[in-house]
Every structure is written in C-alpha cells, then in structure tokens.
mmCIF file of C-alpha atoms and ligand atoms in Angstrom:
data_model
loop_
_atom_site.group_PDB
_atom_site.id
_atom_site.type_symbol
_atom_site.label_atom_id
_atom_site.label_comp_id
_atom_site.label_asym_id
_atom_site.label_seq_id
_atom_site.Cartn_x
_atom_site.Cartn_y
_atom_site.Cartn_z
ATOM 1 C CA MET A 18 284.460 63.862 -46.041
ATOM 2 C CA ASP A 19 284.253 61.743 -49.171
ATOM 3 C CA ILE A 20 280.919 60.995 -50.825
ATOM 4 C CA ALA A 21 280.149 57.310 -51.412
ATOM 5 C CA ARG A 22 278.986 57.269 -55.000
ATOM 6 C CA ARG A 23 276.366 54.943 -56.403
ATOM 7 C CA LYS A 24 277.969 52.325 -58.632
ATOM 8 C CA THR A 25 276.619 52.317 -62.144
ATOM 9 C CA ARG A 26 277.425 50.685 -65.445
ATOM 10 C CA VAL A 27 280.263 52.324 -67.329
ATOM 11 C CA VAL A 28 279.224 54.046 -70.536
ATOM 12 C CA SER A 29 281.698 55.538 -73.029
ATOM 13 C CA ILE A 30 280.986 58.836 -74.705
ATOM 14 C CA GLY A 31 283.749 59.352 -77.240
ATOM 15 C CA GLN A 32 287.031 59.292 -75.335
ATOM 16 C CA LYS A 33 285.277 59.921 -71.986
ATOM 17 C CA LYS A 34 283.757 57.372 -69.672
ATOM 18 C CA ILE A 35 280.993 57.910 -67.152
ATOM 19 C CA GLY A 36 279.631 55.647 -64.429
ATOM 20 C CA GLY A 37 281.618 53.182 -62.358
ATOM 21 C CA ASP A 38 284.437 54.974 -60.574
ATOM 22 C CA ASN A 39 284.784 57.617 -63.266
ATOM 23 C CA PRO A 40 284.515 61.259 -62.206
ATOM 24 C CA VAL A 41 281.277 63.200 -62.541
ATOM 25 C CA LEU A 42 281.608 65.113 -65.812
ATOM 26 C CA VAL A 43 280.496 68.616 -66.707
ATOM 27 C CA GLN A 44 278.254 69.039 -69.695
ATOM 28 C CA SER A 45 276.681 72.046 -71.372
ATOM 29 C CA MET A 46 274.638 72.828 -74.447
ATOM 30 C CA CYS A 47 275.394 75.288 -77.218
ATOM 31 C CA ASN A 48 272.894 78.049 -77.848
ATOM 32 C CA THR A 49 274.178 78.719 -81.361
ATOM 33 C CA ASP A 50 272.457 77.689 -84.579
ATOM 34 C CA THR A 51 274.011 74.261 -85.187
ATOM 35 C CA LYS A 52 274.039 74.970 -88.956
ATOM 36 C CA ASP A 53 276.438 77.810 -88.241
ATOM 37 C CA VAL A 54 279.517 75.639 -87.851
ATOM 38 C CA SER A 55 281.967 78.482 -87.126
ATOM 39 C CA ALA A 56 279.834 79.986 -84.356
ATOM 40 C CA THR A 57 279.128 76.565 -82.837
ATOM 41 C CA VAL A 58 282.769 75.449 -82.910
ATOM 42 C CA LYS A 59 283.861 78.803 -81.468
ATOM 43 C CA GLN A 60 281.420 78.422 -78.588
ATOM 44 C CA ILE A 61 282.490 74.829 -77.951
ATOM 45 C CA HIS A 62 286.155 75.882 -77.784
ATOM 46 C CA GLU A 63 285.218 78.590 -75.304
ATOM 47 C CA LEU A 64 283.170 76.101 -73.261
ATOM 48 C CA GLN A 65 286.051 73.647 -73.219
ATOM 49 C CA LYS A 66 288.397 76.379 -72.015
ATOM 50 C CA HIS A 67 286.126 76.858 -69.012
ATOM 51 C CA GLY A 68 285.959 73.143 -68.213
ATOM 52 C CA CYS A 69 283.096 71.765 -70.309
ATOM 53 C CA GLU A 70 283.871 68.074 -70.838
ATOM 54 C CA MET A 71 281.144 67.130 -73.296
ATOM 55 C CA VAL A 72 278.792 69.295 -75.289
ATOM 56 C CA ARG A 73 275.298 68.934 -76.685
ATOM 57 C CA VAL A 74 273.922 70.670 -79.742
ATOM 58 C CA ALA A 75 270.321 70.904 -80.912
ATOM 59 C CA VAL A 76 269.603 69.091 -84.167
ATOM 60 C CA LEU A 77 266.463 70.684 -85.531
ATOM 61 C CA ASN A 78 266.600 69.620 -89.155
ATOM 62 C CA ALA A 79 268.570 67.767 -91.819
ATOM 63 C CA SER A 80 270.813 70.716 -92.655
ATOM 64 C CA ALA A 81 271.874 70.942 -88.998
ATOM 65 C CA ALA A 82 272.404 67.166 -88.830
ATOM 66 C CA LYS A 83 274.663 67.263 -91.901
ATOM 67 C CA LYS A 84 276.984 69.774 -90.206
ATOM 68 C CA LEU A 85 277.664 67.548 -87.179
ATOM 69 C CA GLY A 86 280.631 65.745 -88.757
ATOM 70 C CA GLU A 87 282.380 69.014 -89.527
ATOM 71 C CA ILE A 88 281.733 70.290 -85.993
ATOM 72 C CA LYS A 89 283.000 67.032 -84.534
ATOM 73 C CA ARG A 90 286.228 67.182 -86.540
ATOM 74 C CA ARG A 91 286.982 70.675 -85.253
ATOM 75 C CA ILE A 92 286.464 70.070 -81.523
ATOM 76 C CA GLN A 93 288.248 68.023 -78.888
ATOM 77 C CA ILE A 94 285.404 67.058 -76.527
ATOM 78 C CA PRO A 95 282.611 64.535 -77.147
ATOM 79 C CA LEU A 96 279.687 65.831 -79.204
ATOM 80 C CA ILE A 97 276.104 64.929 -78.323
ATOM 81 C CA ALA A 98 273.227 65.359 -80.736
ATOM 82 C CA ASP A 99 269.941 66.421 -79.188
ATOM 83 C CA ILE A 100 267.093 64.995 -81.237
ATOM 84 C CA HIS A 101 263.452 65.184 -80.330
ATOM 85 C CA PHE A 102 261.809 62.367 -82.217
ATOM 86 C CA ASP A 103 262.841 62.344 -85.887
ATOM 87 C CA TYR A 104 264.610 59.022 -86.435
ATOM 88 C CA GLN A 105 266.132 60.208 -89.713
ATOM 89 C CA LEU A 106 267.893 63.035 -87.892
ATOM 90 C CA ALA A 107 269.132 60.481 -85.362
ATOM 91 C CA LEU A 108 270.462 58.253 -88.159
ATOM 92 C CA GLU A 109 272.162 61.191 -89.873
ATOM 93 C CA ALA A 110 273.717 62.345 -86.568
ATOM 94 C CA ILE A 111 275.094 58.861 -85.933
ATOM 95 C CA GLU A 112 276.383 58.679 -89.502
ATOM 96 C CA GLN A 113 278.124 62.031 -89.002
ATOM 97 C CA GLY A 114 280.052 60.531 -86.091
ATOM 98 C CA VAL A 115 278.526 62.089 -82.959
ATOM 99 C CA ASP A 116 279.504 60.485 -79.665
ATOM 100 C CA LYS A 117 276.031 60.178 -78.157
ATOM 101 C CA ILE A 118 272.463 60.984 -79.079
ATOM 102 C CA ARG A 119 269.671 62.164 -76.875
ATOM 103 C CA ILE A 120 266.364 60.743 -78.047
ATOM 104 C CA ASN A 121 263.469 59.017 -76.342
ATOM 105 C CA PRO A 122 262.824 55.777 -78.231
ATOM 106 C CA GLY A 123 259.139 55.823 -77.277
ATOM 107 C CA ASN A 124 258.756 59.043 -79.252
ATOM 108 C CA ILE A 125 260.356 57.763 -82.455
ATOM 109 C CA GLY A 126 257.274 56.012 -83.809
ATOM 110 C CA SER A 127 257.239 52.540 -85.372
ATOM 111 C CA GLU A 128 259.285 49.636 -84.060
ATOM 112 C CA GLU A 129 261.073 49.537 -87.385
ATOM 113 C CA LYS A 130 262.332 53.108 -86.977
ATOM 114 C CA VAL A 131 263.462 52.479 -83.404
ATOM 115 C CA ARG A 132 265.326 49.363 -84.513
ATOM 116 C CA LYS A 133 267.150 51.316 -87.240
ATOM 117 C CA VAL A 134 268.338 53.926 -84.736
ATOM 118 C CA VAL A 135 269.368 51.304 -82.184
ATOM 119 C CA ASP A 136 271.207 49.242 -84.804
ATOM 120 C CA ALA A 137 273.097 52.324 -85.981
ATOM 121 C CA ALA A 138 274.014 53.266 -82.381
ATOM 122 C CA LYS A 139 275.197 49.699 -81.758
ATOM 123 C CA ARG A 140 277.319 49.711 -84.906
ATOM 124 C CA ARG A 141 279.000 52.956 -83.903
ATOM 125 C CA ARG A 142 279.109 51.963 -80.210
ATOM 126 C CA ILE A 143 277.524 55.187 -79.053
ATOM 127 C CA PRO A 144 275.137 55.568 -76.134
ATOM 128 C CA ILE A 145 271.616 56.919 -76.142
ATOM 129 C CA ARG A 146 270.395 59.279 -73.467
ATOM 130 C CA ILE A 147 266.779 58.992 -72.498
ATOM 131 C CA GLY A 148 265.767 62.467 -71.391
ATOM 132 C CA VAL A 149 262.464 62.713 -69.584
ATOM 133 C CA ASN A 150 261.281 66.227 -68.778
ATOM 134 C CA SER A 151 258.349 66.864 -66.474
ATOM 135 C CA GLY A 152 256.462 68.555 -69.327
ATOM 136 C CA SER A 153 256.694 65.655 -71.737
ATOM 137 C CA ILE A 154 255.268 62.644 -69.903
ATOM 138 C CA GLU A 155 253.090 60.427 -72.073
ATOM 139 C CA LYS A 156 249.328 60.890 -71.585
ATOM 140 C CA ARG A 157 248.779 57.203 -70.844
ATOM 141 C CA ILE A 158 251.301 57.361 -67.993
ATOM 142 C CA LEU A 159 249.909 60.602 -66.634
ATOM 143 C CA ALA A 160 246.418 59.061 -66.604
ATOM 144 C CA LYS A 161 247.715 56.343 -64.279
ATOM 145 C CA HIS A 162 249.040 59.024 -61.943
ATOM 146 C CA ARG A 163 245.832 61.090 -61.695
ATOM 147 C CA ASP A 164 247.178 63.455 -64.323
ATOM 148 C CA GLU A 165 249.886 64.584 -61.966
ATOM 149 C CA VAL A 166 253.526 64.843 -62.980
ATOM 150 C CA THR A 167 254.808 62.958 -59.982
ATOM 151 C CA PRO A 168 258.355 61.620 -59.571
ATOM 152 C CA ALA A 169 256.826 58.145 -60.022
ATOM 153 C CA ALA A 170 255.258 59.200 -63.337
ATOM 154 C CA MET A 171 258.585 60.591 -64.530
ATOM 155 C CA ALA A 172 260.395 57.419 -63.532
ATOM 156 C CA GLU A 173 257.744 55.255 -65.200
ATOM 157 C CA SER A 174 258.087 57.240 -68.405
ATOM 158 C CA ALA A 175 261.875 56.799 -68.396
ATOM 159 C CA LEU A 176 261.553 53.088 -67.654
ATOM 160 C CA SER A 177 259.185 52.607 -70.576
ATOM 161 C CA HIS A 178 261.850 54.076 -72.889
ATOM 162 C CA VAL A 179 264.513 51.939 -71.201
ATOM 163 C CA LYS A 180 262.459 48.807 -71.833
ATOM 164 C CA ILE A 181 262.261 49.545 -75.566
ATOM 165 C CA LEU A 182 266.064 49.717 -75.730
ATOM 166 C CA GLU A 183 266.635 46.702 -73.493
ATOM 167 C CA ASP A 184 264.239 44.626 -75.598
ATOM 168 C CA LEU A 185 266.601 45.322 -78.485
ATOM 169 C CA GLN A 186 269.588 44.268 -76.330
ATOM 170 C CA PHE A 187 270.817 47.842 -76.125
ATOM 171 C CA ARG A 188 272.296 48.829 -72.786
ATOM 172 C CA ASP A 189 274.537 51.831 -73.481
ATOM 173 C CA ILE A 190 271.953 53.982 -71.798
ATOM 174 C CA VAL A 191 272.135 57.233 -69.854
ATOM 175 C CA ILE A 192 269.010 58.638 -68.194
ATOM 176 C CA SER A 193 267.898 62.099 -67.129
ATOM 177 C CA LEU A 194 264.679 63.106 -65.348
ATOM 178 C CA LYS A 195 264.516 66.857 -65.234
ATOM 179 C CA ALA A 196 261.808 69.012 -63.706
ATOM 180 C CA ALA A 197 261.781 72.728 -62.999
ATOM 181 C CA ASP A 198 260.735 71.901 -59.449
ATOM 182 C CA VAL A 199 263.727 71.018 -57.276
ATOM 183 C CA ASN A 200 262.007 68.576 -54.909
ATOM 184 C CA ARG A 201 260.362 66.703 -57.780
ATOM 185 C CA THR A 202 263.660 66.484 -59.647
ATOM 186 C CA ILE A 203 265.438 65.082 -56.597
ATOM 187 C CA ALA A 204 262.682 62.555 -55.846
ATOM 188 C CA ALA A 205 262.543 61.369 -59.478
ATOM 189 C CA TYR A 206 266.290 60.726 -59.614
ATOM 190 C CA GLN A 207 266.271 59.009 -56.212
ATOM 191 C CA LEU A 208 263.547 56.699 -57.466
ATOM 192 C CA MET A 209 265.394 55.926 -60.684
ATOM 193 C CA ALA A 210 268.666 55.299 -58.848
ATOM 194 C CA LYS A 211 266.952 52.463 -56.980
ATOM 195 C CA LYS A 212 265.523 50.893 -60.117
ATOM 196 C CA VAL A 213 268.390 50.831 -62.636
ATOM 197 C CA ASP A 214 272.162 50.845 -62.700
ATOM 198 C CA TYR A 215 272.505 53.073 -65.755
ATOM 199 C CA PRO A 216 274.469 56.309 -65.345
ATOM 200 C CA LEU A 217 272.321 59.341 -64.591
ATOM 201 C CA HIS A 218 272.722 62.762 -66.162
ATOM 202 C CA LEU A 219 271.575 65.374 -63.624
ATOM 203 C CA GLY A 220 269.915 68.710 -64.157
ATOM 204 C CA VAL A 221 267.124 70.952 -62.975
ATOM 205 C CA THR A 222 265.449 72.134 -66.137
ATOM 206 C CA GLU A 223 264.359 75.719 -66.793
ATOM 207 C CA ALA A 224 266.162 76.663 -63.592
ATOM 208 C CA GLY A 225 266.054 80.364 -64.427
ATOM 209 C CA THR A 226 268.398 83.301 -64.711
ATOM 210 C CA LYS A 227 272.006 83.172 -63.590
ATOM 211 C CA TRP A 228 271.408 84.041 -59.937
ATOM 212 C CA LEU A 229 268.145 82.161 -59.397
ATOM 213 C CA GLY A 230 269.123 79.228 -61.573
ATOM 214 C CA THR A 231 272.454 78.861 -59.803
ATOM 215 C CA ILE A 232 270.679 78.491 -56.455
ATOM 216 C CA LYS A 233 268.123 76.035 -57.826
ATOM 217 C CA SER A 234 270.755 73.951 -59.585
ATOM 218 C CA ALA A 235 273.073 73.939 -56.595
ATOM 219 C CA ILE A 236 270.263 72.633 -54.393
ATOM 220 C CA GLY A 237 268.897 70.093 -56.882
ATOM 221 C CA ILE A 238 272.100 68.781 -58.424
ATOM 222 C CA GLY A 239 274.065 69.259 -55.214
ATOM 223 C CA SER A 240 271.614 67.285 -53.075
ATOM 224 C CA LEU A 241 271.691 64.352 -55.457
ATOM 225 C CA LEU A 242 275.460 64.359 -55.820
ATOM 226 C CA ASN A 243 275.756 64.483 -52.047
ATOM 227 C CA GLN A 244 273.720 61.274 -51.935
ATOM 228 C CA GLY A 245 276.118 59.679 -54.402
ATOM 229 C CA ILE A 246 273.676 59.964 -57.311
ATOM 230 C CA GLY A 247 274.759 61.389 -60.667
ATOM 231 C CA ASP A 248 277.404 60.777 -63.310
ATOM 232 C CA THR A 249 277.208 63.888 -65.491
ATOM 233 C CA ILE A 250 275.696 67.276 -64.739
ATOM 234 C CA ARG A 251 274.331 70.158 -66.699
ATOM 235 C CA VAL A 252 273.377 73.412 -65.050
ATOM 236 C CA SER A 253 270.611 75.050 -67.118
ATOM 237 C CA LEU A 254 270.686 78.832 -67.003
ATOM 238 C CA THR A 255 268.996 81.569 -68.971
ATOM 239 C CA ASP A 256 272.473 82.920 -69.639
ATOM 240 C CA SER A 257 275.610 82.078 -71.534
ATOM 241 C CA PRO A 258 276.445 78.357 -71.413
ATOM 242 C CA ILE A 259 279.895 79.418 -70.156
ATOM 243 C CA GLU A 260 278.170 80.468 -66.935
ATOM 244 C CA GLU A 261 276.554 77.013 -66.747
ATOM 245 C CA VAL A 262 279.972 75.400 -66.861
ATOM 246 C CA LYS A 263 281.380 77.707 -64.197
ATOM 247 C CA VAL A 264 278.477 76.961 -61.839
ATOM 248 C CA ALA A 265 278.712 73.218 -62.508
ATOM 249 C CA TRP A 266 282.379 73.232 -61.539
ATOM 250 C CA GLU A 267 281.741 75.140 -58.336
ATOM 251 C CA ILE A 268 279.097 72.562 -57.353
ATOM 252 C CA LEU A 269 281.514 69.690 -57.978
ATOM 253 C CA LYS A 270 284.377 71.428 -56.196
ATOM 254 C CA ASP A 271 282.289 72.374 -53.174
ATOM 255 C CA LEU A 272 281.217 68.739 -52.788
ATOM 256 C CA GLY A 273 284.822 67.601 -53.042
ATOM 257 C CA LEU A 274 284.012 65.503 -56.110
ATOM 258 C CA ARG A 275 286.418 67.230 -58.476
ATOM 259 C CA LYS A 276 289.348 69.619 -58.254
ATOM 260 C CA ARG A 277 289.855 72.445 -60.705
ATOM 261 C CA GLY A 278 291.183 75.937 -60.219
ATOM 262 C CA ARG A 279 290.955 77.943 -57.093
ATOM 263 C CA MET A 280 288.499 77.643 -54.238
ATOM 264 C CA LEU A 281 287.686 80.991 -52.711
ATOM 265 C CA ILE A 282 286.864 81.456 -49.053
ATOM 266 C CA SER A 283 285.756 84.869 -47.887
ATOM 267 C CA CYS A 284 284.237 85.952 -44.616
ATOM 268 C CA PRO A 285 280.775 87.531 -44.458
ATOM 269 C CA THR A 286 282.163 90.721 -42.795
ATOM 270 C CA CYS A 287 280.983 91.948 -39.404
ATOM 271 C CA GLY A 288 281.620 94.725 -36.921
ATOM 272 C CA ARG A 289 285.233 93.585 -36.577
ATOM 273 C CA THR A 290 286.003 94.022 -40.285
ATOM 274 C CA GLN A 291 289.052 96.229 -40.634
ATOM 275 C CA ILE A 292 289.232 96.740 -44.387
ATOM 276 C CA ASP A 293 286.840 97.455 -47.258
ATOM 277 C CA LEU A 294 286.383 93.739 -47.788
ATOM 278 C CA ILE A 295 283.361 93.354 -50.062
ATOM 279 C CA PRO A 296 284.855 95.071 -53.175
ATOM 280 C CA LEU A 297 288.222 93.481 -52.403
ATOM 281 C CA ALA A 298 286.735 89.965 -52.315
ATOM 282 C CA LYS A 299 285.028 90.599 -55.662
ATOM 283 C CA LYS A 300 288.333 91.786 -57.163
ATOM 284 C CA VAL A 301 290.127 88.696 -55.853
ATOM 285 C CA GLU A 302 287.373 86.481 -57.311
ATOM 286 C CA GLU A 303 287.840 88.059 -60.748
ATOM 287 C CA ALA A 304 291.644 88.226 -60.620
ATOM 288 C CA THR A 305 291.981 84.549 -59.698
ATOM 289 C CA ALA A 306 289.261 83.138 -61.984
ATOM 290 C CA HIS A 307 291.865 82.010 -64.551
ATOM 291 C CA ILE A 308 293.885 79.908 -62.085
ATOM 292 C CA GLU A 309 293.755 76.240 -63.018
ATOM 293 C CA LYS A 310 295.836 74.888 -60.153
ATOM 294 C CA PRO A 311 293.622 73.647 -57.296
ATOM 295 C CA ILE A 312 294.485 76.085 -54.511
ATOM 296 C CA THR A 313 292.358 77.587 -51.744
ATOM 297 C CA ILE A 314 292.488 81.349 -51.320
ATOM 298 C CA ALA A 315 290.975 83.178 -48.346
ATOM 299 C CA VAL A 316 289.878 86.800 -48.118
ATOM 300 C CA MET A 317 289.179 87.703 -44.484
ATOM 301 C CA GLY A 318 288.157 90.865 -42.701
ATOM 302 C CA CYS A 319 290.156 90.925 -39.478
ATOM 303 C CA VAL A 320 293.381 89.604 -38.089
ATOM 304 C CA VAL A 321 291.759 88.367 -34.870
ATOM 305 C CA ASN A 322 289.732 85.613 -36.491
ATOM 306 C CA GLY A 323 290.675 85.726 -40.173
ATOM 307 C CA PRO A 324 293.844 83.618 -40.452
ATOM 308 C CA GLY A 325 292.602 81.146 -37.840
ATOM 309 C CA GLU A 326 289.205 80.639 -39.455
ATOM 310 C CA ALA A 327 290.824 80.199 -42.846
ATOM 311 C CA LYS A 328 293.786 78.089 -41.761
ATOM 312 C CA GLU A 329 293.011 75.440 -44.343
ATOM 313 C CA ALA A 330 293.546 77.981 -47.106
ATOM 314 C CA ASP A 331 296.847 77.748 -48.962
ATOM 315 C CA ILE A 332 297.069 81.506 -49.010
ATOM 316 C CA GLY A 333 294.980 84.399 -47.812
ATOM 317 C CA ILE A 334 294.736 88.073 -47.062
ATOM 318 C CA THR A 335 293.225 89.766 -44.085
ATOM 319 C CA GLY A 336 292.682 93.275 -42.881
ATOM 320 C CA GLY A 337 294.610 94.743 -39.961
ATOM 321 C CA LYS A 338 294.494 98.257 -38.539
ATOM 322 C CA GLY A 339 295.211 100.391 -41.608
ATOM 323 C CA VAL A 340 297.258 97.554 -43.103
ATOM 324 C CA GLY A 341 296.743 94.253 -44.823
ATOM 325 C CA MET A 342 298.339 90.935 -44.114
ATOM 326 C CA ILE A 343 299.257 87.964 -46.223
ATOM 327 C CA PHE A 344 298.961 84.616 -44.508
ATOM 328 C CA LYS A 345 299.703 81.036 -45.498
ATOM 329 C CA LYS A 346 298.058 78.019 -43.833
ATOM 330 C CA GLY A 347 296.822 80.276 -41.002
ATOM 331 C CA LYS A 348 300.206 81.939 -40.249
ATOM 332 C CA VAL A 349 300.752 85.599 -41.014
ATOM 333 C CA GLU A 350 303.698 85.891 -43.416
ATOM 334 C CA ARG A 351 303.981 89.601 -43.893
ATOM 335 C CA VAL A 352 302.270 92.943 -43.490
ATOM 336 C CA VAL A 353 301.578 95.059 -46.577
ATOM 337 C CA ARG A 354 299.860 98.351 -47.314
ATOM 338 C CA GLU A 355 296.108 97.906 -47.569
ATOM 339 C CA ASP A 356 295.990 99.437 -51.056
ATOM 340 C CA THR A 357 298.553 96.901 -52.309
ATOM 341 C CA LEU A 358 296.857 93.805 -50.854
ATOM 342 C CA LEU A 359 295.487 92.511 -54.120
ATOM 343 C CA ASP A 360 298.778 92.985 -56.009
ATOM 344 C CA GLU A 361 300.774 91.382 -53.214
ATOM 345 C CA LEU A 362 298.361 88.457 -53.046
ATOM 346 C CA MET A 363 298.671 87.868 -56.786
ATOM 347 C CA LYS A 364 302.488 87.905 -56.524
ATOM 348 C CA GLU A 365 302.336 85.300 -53.762
ATOM 349 C CA ILE A 366 299.940 83.156 -55.777
ATOM 350 C CA ASP A 367 302.331 83.284 -58.737
ATOM 351 C CA LYS A 368 305.089 81.977 -56.461
ATOM 352 C CA LEU A 369 302.881 79.048 -55.452
HETATM 353 FE FE1 LIG B 10 284.184 89.292 -38.723
HETATM 354 FE FE2 LIG B 10 286.804 88.794 -38.709
HETATM 355 FE FE3 LIG B 10 285.078 86.741 -38.951
HETATM 356 FE FE4 LIG B 10 285.368 88.445 -40.970
HETATM 357 S S1 LIG B 10 286.954 87.081 -40.154
HETATM 358 S S2 LIG B 10 283.434 87.727 -40.145
HETATM 359 S S3 LIG B 10 285.736 90.361 -39.924
HETATM 360 S S4 LIG B 10 285.317 88.112 -37.206
#
C-alpha cells in the first residue's frame, strides 16, 4: 500500500532535491574531526557506498570551516555544514561552497549578522536548515509553556526562526524538531506539518546505542513517514554513522518508500522448524548485505508453511527433513543438502 506523502516546497541541496514528489533522502553526519580532511573524505566515501545521499559535518571553528571547500571537491554527495551560532563560520562555510547550512537564525545575534548570512545563502542559492532540539528551546518560549518542553514549544521555537528568514524573503528552508522522546518528536513534527509547507528533516535525537536507537528511530521516524511526513531522515546512533545509514535504508524500504538492495524475510522459528535456522538466517543476512538489486529473499524453517508464507519473495530457502530446499515465488525449485543451502542460495541469487 502506497503512502500518501505530504506535499511540500521543493528545496535543492546541491544536485539533490527534496520536497514535492522527490524521494525521501538518507542523511548522516560524520564523526571525524572536520579539520582532518583525509579522514572526513574517507568516511564520506564509505557512507556514500552504503547509501548516504547527503552528509553533514560539524564546523566548530575557523580552521574546520576553511577545510570545507577541499572536502566538497573530493566528494560526490551534497555537503552540509553544521553551525551552532557563529555567523562568521556560516559565512566561511557558504564561501567554501557547501550545499546547505544548519543554523538557527535566532541564535546568530544581531539583525545585521543574520542578514549577512541570509544574503550569502541567497547568493549561493543554498538552503538553511532550522534545527530545533528539545534541549535548546529559548527561555522566553519555555516560560510561555510552563517551562515544559512540549511539542507546541518546539514548534513555536522553530516558527520564530522561520519568521526571521521569511522577513528577509528567504524561503529555502528545511526544518527539524528533534527530541530524545519518541512521542514528543512525533507530535512536534505533526504540529509543524500543519503549519508550514517547508520540507522536514526527521530524526529522533540521542536515540541511543545501535540496538536501542534503531528501535527508537524506527518508531519515531517510521511513524511520521507512514503519515506522509518527512523529506529527509537521519538515524542518530551511538555507533558508526555507517550503521545509521543502514538503519535509515531499512526504514525506508520497509515502508515501501524507497528500493535499494535486498529485503530479507525470515520466519521466527517454531516447533515445526526443520533446520538450524537462526545461525543460517544471520549468515544469509551477512552474505547478501552487498546486493544492490532490489530483491526479496526468504529464509524459512519448514516446507509446510515456508514457501507459501514467503511466496512474495523472489527467492528463498527452507528446511525439509534433513535437506534444504530452494524456492522461487513460493514454488520449490530444487532440493539440496542442508549444509550447502547457503552456497546454493548465493548461486541462485547470482543467476537472478
Ligand atoms: Fe514455523 Fe514453518 Fe512458520 Fe517457520 S515457516 S515459523 S518453521 S511454521
């Protein structure tokens, strides 16, 4: 079943476009020292290999900002500069040719400084992402919300930054409203989706370690995407950013929003299981991780229900009595020795 996506303005980030009918894009953030160009470029290449479609780097100081041009020249995906409040770093990043900056205009300081950043972004035709995090709401806004970081307070904070940009006739805006709490994140984005038509960048911040953060992100980001909300996503994990990209893609694939690589179906095992399925499923997961073609592979425990339950899979394996079977679209193709199942499956996948 297709998801009806919310229609938003189209915003260009380098050669990519988000919003409108454009696909939801996968983003991640480097955890290298941005000044270390080689390490940062190496990580970006690795991220791109795994499906990262735009990448953000932290710009902590002038020496990091001055390296952005060199990084940009050596990568193929759009580069986003993450700046907290220093307008001079924003100006330098724009000068260096980044494709987008993340900065909250309300944090920049004087109107003059904001205008300089906005003028530079206009000249270079790059968007600005307003990134509100639950921990950084302005005191004056919190006071209006009984000092509680409510979804309404988060949305109000984002809208106050939006207004600053709109007053300067700047509309290449992307918005994010991240909280570590899943329900609050979802509610904040739902609220914002009703108020503006700017593209939304989704994420649950500080989601946690790989296992816990994957669950949190899948619920938070997945719920919003299922409601048609969201134009780019970033899964935040206390782990390698490569893992973030892998999780992001699985979320998009499971929702039917994007296709990339294999989808893996495997049964939960039960008393009918006829082979040692759990280690086999893990081996299949690893052995097929590199596949870029969008195919569905099933790993099932018994011949009684396996092929039938996985009949939508392009190819699958199932256990029989002391043997294994290869099936395609629910029909058993051939019987093989159980200890050769994985090898035989990989041969069949190669043929596909
Ligand atoms: Fe059990 Fe067979 Fe279903 Fe797997 S496919 S859960 S082994 S009935």
